[in-house]
Coordinates of C-alpha atoms in Angstrom, one line a residue:
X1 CA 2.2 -15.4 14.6
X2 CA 0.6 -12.5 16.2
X3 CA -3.2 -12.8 16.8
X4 CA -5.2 -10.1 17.9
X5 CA -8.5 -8.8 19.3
X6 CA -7.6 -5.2 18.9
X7 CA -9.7 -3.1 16.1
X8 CA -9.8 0.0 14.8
X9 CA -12.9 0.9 13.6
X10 CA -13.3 3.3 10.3
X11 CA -16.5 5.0 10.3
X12 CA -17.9 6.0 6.4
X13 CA -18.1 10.0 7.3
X14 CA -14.8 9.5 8.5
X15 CA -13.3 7.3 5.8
X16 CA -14.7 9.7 3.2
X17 CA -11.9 12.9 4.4
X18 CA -9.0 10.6 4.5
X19 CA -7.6 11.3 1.1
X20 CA -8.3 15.3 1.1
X21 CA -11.1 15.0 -1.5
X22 CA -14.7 16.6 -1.5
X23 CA -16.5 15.7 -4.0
X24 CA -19.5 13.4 -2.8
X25 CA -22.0 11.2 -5.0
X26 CA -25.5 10.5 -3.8
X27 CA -26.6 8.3 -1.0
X28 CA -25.2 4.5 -1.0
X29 CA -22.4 5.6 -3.8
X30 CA -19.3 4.8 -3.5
X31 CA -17.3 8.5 -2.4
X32 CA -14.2 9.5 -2.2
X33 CA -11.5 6.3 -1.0
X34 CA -13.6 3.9 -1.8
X35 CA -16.3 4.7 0.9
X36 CA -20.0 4.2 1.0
X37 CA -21.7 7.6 1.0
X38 CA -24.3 7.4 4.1
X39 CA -27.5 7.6 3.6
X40 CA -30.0 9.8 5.2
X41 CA -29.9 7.5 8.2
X42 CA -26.2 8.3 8.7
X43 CA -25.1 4.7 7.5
X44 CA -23.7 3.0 5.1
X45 CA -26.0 1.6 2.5
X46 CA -24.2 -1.5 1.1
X47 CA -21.5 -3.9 2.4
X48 CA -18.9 -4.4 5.5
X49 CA -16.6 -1.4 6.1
X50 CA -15.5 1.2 3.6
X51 CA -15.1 -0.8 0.9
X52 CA -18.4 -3.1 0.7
X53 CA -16.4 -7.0 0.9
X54 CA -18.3 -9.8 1.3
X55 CA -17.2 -11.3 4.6
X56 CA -17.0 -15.3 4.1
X57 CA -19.0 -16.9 6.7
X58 CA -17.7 -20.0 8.8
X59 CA -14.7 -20.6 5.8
X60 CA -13.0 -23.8 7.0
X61 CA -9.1 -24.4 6.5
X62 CA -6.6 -26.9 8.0
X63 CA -5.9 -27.1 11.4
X64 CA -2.6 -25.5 12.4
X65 CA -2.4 -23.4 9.4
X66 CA -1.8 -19.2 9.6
X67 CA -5.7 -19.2 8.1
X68 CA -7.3 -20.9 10.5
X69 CA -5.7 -19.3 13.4
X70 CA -6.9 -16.1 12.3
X71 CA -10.0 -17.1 11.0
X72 CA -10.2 -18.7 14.4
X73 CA -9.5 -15.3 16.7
X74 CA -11.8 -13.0 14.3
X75 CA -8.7 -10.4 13.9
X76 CA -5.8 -9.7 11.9
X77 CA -3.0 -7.1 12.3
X78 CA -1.7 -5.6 9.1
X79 CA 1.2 -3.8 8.2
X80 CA 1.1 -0.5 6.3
X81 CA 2.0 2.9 5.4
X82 CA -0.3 5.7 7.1
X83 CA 1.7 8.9 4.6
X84 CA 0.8 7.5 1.3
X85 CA -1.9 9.4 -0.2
X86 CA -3.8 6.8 -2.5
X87 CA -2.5 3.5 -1.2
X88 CA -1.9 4.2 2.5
X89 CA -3.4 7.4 4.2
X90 CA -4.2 8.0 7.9
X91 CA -6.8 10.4 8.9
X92 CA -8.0 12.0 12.3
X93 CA -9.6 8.6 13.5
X94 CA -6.0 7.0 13.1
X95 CA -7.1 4.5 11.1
X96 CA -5.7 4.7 7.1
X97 CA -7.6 4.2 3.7
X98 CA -6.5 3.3 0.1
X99 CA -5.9 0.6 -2.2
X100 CA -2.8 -1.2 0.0
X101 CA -5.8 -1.0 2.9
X102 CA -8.5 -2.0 0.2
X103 CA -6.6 -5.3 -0.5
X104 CA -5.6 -6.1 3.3
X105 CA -9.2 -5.9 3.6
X106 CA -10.2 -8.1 0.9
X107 CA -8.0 -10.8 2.6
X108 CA -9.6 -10.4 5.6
X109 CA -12.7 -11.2 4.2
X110 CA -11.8 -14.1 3.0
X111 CA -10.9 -14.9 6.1
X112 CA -13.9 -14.3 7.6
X113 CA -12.6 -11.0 9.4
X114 CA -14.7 -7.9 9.3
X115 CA -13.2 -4.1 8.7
X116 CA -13.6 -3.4 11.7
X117 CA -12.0 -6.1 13.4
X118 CA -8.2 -5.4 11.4
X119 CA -5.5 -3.9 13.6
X120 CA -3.7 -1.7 11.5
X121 CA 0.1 -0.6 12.5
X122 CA 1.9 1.6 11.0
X123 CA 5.1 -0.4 8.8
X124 CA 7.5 1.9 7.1
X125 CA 10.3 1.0 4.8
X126 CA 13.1 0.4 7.3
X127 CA 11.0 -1.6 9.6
X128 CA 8.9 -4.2 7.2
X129 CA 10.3 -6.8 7.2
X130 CA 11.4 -6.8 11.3
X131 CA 7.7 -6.8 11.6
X132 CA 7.0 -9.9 10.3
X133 CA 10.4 -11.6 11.8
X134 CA 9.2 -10.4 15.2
X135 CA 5.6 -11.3 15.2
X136 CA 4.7 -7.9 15.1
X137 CA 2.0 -8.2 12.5
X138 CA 0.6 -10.9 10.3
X139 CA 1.5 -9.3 7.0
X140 CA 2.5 -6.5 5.4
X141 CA 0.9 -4.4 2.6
X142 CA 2.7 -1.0 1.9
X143 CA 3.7 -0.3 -1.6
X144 CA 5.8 -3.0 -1.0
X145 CA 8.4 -4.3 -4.0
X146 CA 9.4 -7.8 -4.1
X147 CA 12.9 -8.7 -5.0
X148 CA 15.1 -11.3 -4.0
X149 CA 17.2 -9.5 -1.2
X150 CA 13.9 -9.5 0.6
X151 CA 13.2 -13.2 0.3
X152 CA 16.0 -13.9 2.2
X153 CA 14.0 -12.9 4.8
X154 CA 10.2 -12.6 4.3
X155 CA 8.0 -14.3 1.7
X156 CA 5.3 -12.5 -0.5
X157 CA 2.3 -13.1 -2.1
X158 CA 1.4 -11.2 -5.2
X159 CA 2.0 -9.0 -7.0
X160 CA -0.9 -7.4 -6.8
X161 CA 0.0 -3.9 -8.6
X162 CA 3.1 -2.9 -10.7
X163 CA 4.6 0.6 -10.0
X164 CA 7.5 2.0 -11.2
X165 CA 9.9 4.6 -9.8
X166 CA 9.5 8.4 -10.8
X167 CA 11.1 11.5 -9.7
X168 CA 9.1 14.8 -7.8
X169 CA 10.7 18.0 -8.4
X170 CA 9.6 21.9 -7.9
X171 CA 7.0 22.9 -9.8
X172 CA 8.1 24.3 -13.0
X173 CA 11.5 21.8 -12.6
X174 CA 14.7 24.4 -11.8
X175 CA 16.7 22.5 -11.8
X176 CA 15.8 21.9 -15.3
X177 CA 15.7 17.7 -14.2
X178 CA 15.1 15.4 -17.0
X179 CA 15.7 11.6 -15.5
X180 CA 18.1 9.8 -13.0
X181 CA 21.1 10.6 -15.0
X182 CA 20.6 14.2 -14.4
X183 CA 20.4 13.7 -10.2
X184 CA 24.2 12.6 -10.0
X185 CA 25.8 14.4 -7.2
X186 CA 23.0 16.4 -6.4
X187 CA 20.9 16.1 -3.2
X188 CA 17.7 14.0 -3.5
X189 CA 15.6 12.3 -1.3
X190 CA 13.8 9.3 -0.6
X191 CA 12.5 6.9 2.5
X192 CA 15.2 4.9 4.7
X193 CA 15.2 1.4 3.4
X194 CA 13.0 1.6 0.2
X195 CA 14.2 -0.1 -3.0
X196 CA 14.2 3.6 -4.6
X197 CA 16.4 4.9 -2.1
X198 CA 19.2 2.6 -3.2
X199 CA 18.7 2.7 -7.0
X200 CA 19.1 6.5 -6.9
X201 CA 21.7 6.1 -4.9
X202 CA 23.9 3.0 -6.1
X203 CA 22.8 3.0 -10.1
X204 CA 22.7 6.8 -10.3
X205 CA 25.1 8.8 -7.5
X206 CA 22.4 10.8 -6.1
X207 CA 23.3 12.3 -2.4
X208 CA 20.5 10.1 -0.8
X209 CA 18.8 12.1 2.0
X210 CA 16.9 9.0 3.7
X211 CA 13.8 10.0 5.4
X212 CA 11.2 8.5 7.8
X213 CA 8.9 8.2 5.2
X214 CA 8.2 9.4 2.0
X215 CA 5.9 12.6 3.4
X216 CA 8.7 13.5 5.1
X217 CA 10.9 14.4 1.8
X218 CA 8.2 17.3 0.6
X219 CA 9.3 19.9 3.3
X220 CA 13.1 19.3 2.0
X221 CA 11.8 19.4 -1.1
X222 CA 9.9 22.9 -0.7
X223 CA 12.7 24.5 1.3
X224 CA 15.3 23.5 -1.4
X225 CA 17.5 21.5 0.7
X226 CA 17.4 18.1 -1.8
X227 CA 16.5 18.6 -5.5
X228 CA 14.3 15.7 -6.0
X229 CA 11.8 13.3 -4.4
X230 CA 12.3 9.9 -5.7
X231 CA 10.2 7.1 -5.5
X232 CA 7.2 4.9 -7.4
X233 CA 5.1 7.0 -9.5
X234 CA 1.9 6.2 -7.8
X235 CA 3.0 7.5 -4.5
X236 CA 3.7 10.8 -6.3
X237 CA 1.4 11.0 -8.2
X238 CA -0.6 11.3 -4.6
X239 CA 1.9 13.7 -3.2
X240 CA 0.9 16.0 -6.5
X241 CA -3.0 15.2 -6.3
X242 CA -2.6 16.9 -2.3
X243 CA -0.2 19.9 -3.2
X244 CA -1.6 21.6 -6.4
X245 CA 0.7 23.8 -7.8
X246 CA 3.7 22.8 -5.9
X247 CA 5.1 20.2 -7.2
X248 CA 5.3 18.3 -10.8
X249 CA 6.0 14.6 -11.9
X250 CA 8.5 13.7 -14.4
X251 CA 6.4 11.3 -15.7
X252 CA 9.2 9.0 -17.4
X253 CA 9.2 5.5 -15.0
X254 CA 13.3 4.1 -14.8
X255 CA 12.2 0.9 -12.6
X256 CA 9.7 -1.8 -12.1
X257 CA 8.4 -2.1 -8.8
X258 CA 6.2 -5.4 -8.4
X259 CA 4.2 -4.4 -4.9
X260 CA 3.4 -8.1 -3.1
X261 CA 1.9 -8.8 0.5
X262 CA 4.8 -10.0 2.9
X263 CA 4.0 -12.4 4.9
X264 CA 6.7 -14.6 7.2
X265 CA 9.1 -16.6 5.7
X266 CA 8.5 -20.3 5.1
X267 CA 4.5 -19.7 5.3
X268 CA 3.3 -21.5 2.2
X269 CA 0.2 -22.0 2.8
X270 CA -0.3 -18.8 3.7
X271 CA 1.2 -17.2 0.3
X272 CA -0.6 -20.0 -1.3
X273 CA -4.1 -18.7 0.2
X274 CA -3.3 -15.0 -0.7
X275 CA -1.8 -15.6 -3.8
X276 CA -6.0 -17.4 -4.7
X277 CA -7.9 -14.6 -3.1
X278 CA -5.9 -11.8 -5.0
X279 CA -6.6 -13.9 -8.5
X280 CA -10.3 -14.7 -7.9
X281 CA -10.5 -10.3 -7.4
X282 CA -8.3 -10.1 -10.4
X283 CA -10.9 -12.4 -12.7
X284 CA -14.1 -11.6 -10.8
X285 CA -13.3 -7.3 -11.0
X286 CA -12.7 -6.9 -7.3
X287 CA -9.4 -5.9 -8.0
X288 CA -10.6 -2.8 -10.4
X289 CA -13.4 -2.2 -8.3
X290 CA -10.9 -1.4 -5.5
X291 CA -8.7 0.3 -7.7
X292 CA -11.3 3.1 -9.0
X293 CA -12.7 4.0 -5.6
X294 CA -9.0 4.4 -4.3
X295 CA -6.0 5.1 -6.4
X296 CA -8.6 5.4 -9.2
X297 CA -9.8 8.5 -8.1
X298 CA -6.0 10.1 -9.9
X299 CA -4.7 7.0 -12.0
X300 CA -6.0 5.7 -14.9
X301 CA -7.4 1.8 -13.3
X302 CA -4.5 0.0 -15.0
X303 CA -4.5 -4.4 -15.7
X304 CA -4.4 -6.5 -12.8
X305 CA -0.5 -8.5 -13.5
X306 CA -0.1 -11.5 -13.0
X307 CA 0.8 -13.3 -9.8
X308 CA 3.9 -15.1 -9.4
X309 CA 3.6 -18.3 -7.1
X310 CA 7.7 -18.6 -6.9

């Protein structure tokens, strides 16, 4: 297990660019990704960090367990993605905002763990699930689809959202793209490692261009090198929200993707604890509250699914 005393520390004025927005509400409301808006003394008005979680005080768990280690040091170092508008954003203070960082924070709390004492590090596709293997980071949230290949390897809590994959083409569509079946033989691209990448690939002949991260498909994209950006819909829906007029979704999902929290393999207990906090935000409307001040502020807040204790 990796514990850490490292922080990163998002401030609200900070918190409030992260997602390329503007628009502001009035002093103590929630702004854009799911940040208090300061109020004329330059501080947030309500609640820990940007997105205003109760921190448990003094919770109690078994000795020896992942949760009481961590609630023990005071810190926790999560996995995510930091070129995800909506779920998984960095901005110029390094540290990233959106719903996957919304719920990383609401387990935390439950922990006991303040915003500002999470170490966030950076987890792309390829590299997920060697984090957790190597210790790297305590768990993993970042648009992250459970399926059984994975299990071999990592456990998960959740799911907490269901995506489903989508397709990003030019705006006004050429290529005159009308699903998967159309992207056979043709160049399209997608992250190195993700579940998308090898359904286009293996269930539809697409000539996979794998990519860093998702981000890093848009410039192929614009210079015409690779057809199609293929992923879950959520994550471009974000990529359109940032680039008006460039780029349109399809709109028509082909997949589900059930996103869960990795954690390491054989942690029970751990899963077990996760899988109660993300239900208790499903029933009590934590869940939607974090939702609509992060992904929210494009998607429609969908329902909560239900959690699968496997």
């Amino acid at each position: 297990m990796r514990i850490t005393r490292k922080s990163t520390i998002l401030s609200a004025a900070g918190a409030a660019l992260l997602l390329g927005l503007t628009a502001c509400g009035p002093a103590g409301s929630a702004g854009p990704g799911g940040v208090e808006e300061p109020d004329e003394s330059g501080e947030a008005a309500t609640g820990n960090g940007p997105y205003s979680l109760e921190i448990a005080e003094n919770p109690e768990f078994e000795a020896g367990t992942t949760m009481a280690e961590l609630a023990e040091a005071g810190s926790i170092t999560i996995g995510t993605k930091f070129d995800q508008p909506l779920f998984g954003l960095q901005g110029p203070d390094g540290s990233p905002v959106g719903f996957d960082v919304a719920i990383g924070a609401l387990v935390a709390a439950e922990l006991g763990i303040p915003f500002e004492d999470i170490e966030w590090i950076e987890a792309q596709s390829s590299v997920r699930e060697s984090f957790l293997e190597s210790d790297q980071v305590d768990m993993v949230v970042a648009t992250y689809t459970i399926n059984d290949a994975r299990k071999e390897r990592i456990d998960f809590a959740g799911p907490y959202f269901i995506a489903g994959q989508d397709i990003l083409v030019a705006a006004g569509n050429p290529e005159g793209i009308e699903g998967p079946e159309d992207l056979e033989g043709l160049p399209v691209c997608s992250a190195e490692g993700s579940t998308p990448a090898a359904t286009i690939s293996e269930q539809y002949g697409a000539e996979l261009l794998a990519a860093g991260g998702y981000s890093d498909c848009l410039d192929p994209l614009r210079n015409g090198q690779v057809v199609a950006v293929t992923t879950d819909n959520v994550i471009l829906s974000g990529f359109v929200d940032q680039n008006p007029g460039e780029f349109e979704l399809l709109g028509e999902t082909f997949t589900e993707e059930p996103y869960g929290i990795g954690v390491p393999l054989g942690d029970d207990a751990f899963r077990t604890f996760i899988n109660d906090v993300l239900e208790e935000a499903f029933e009590d409307g934590t869940w939607a509250r974090l939702f609509e001040e992060t992904a929210g502020t494009v998607i429609d807040v969908p329902e909560p699914p239900s959690v699968d204790r496997y």
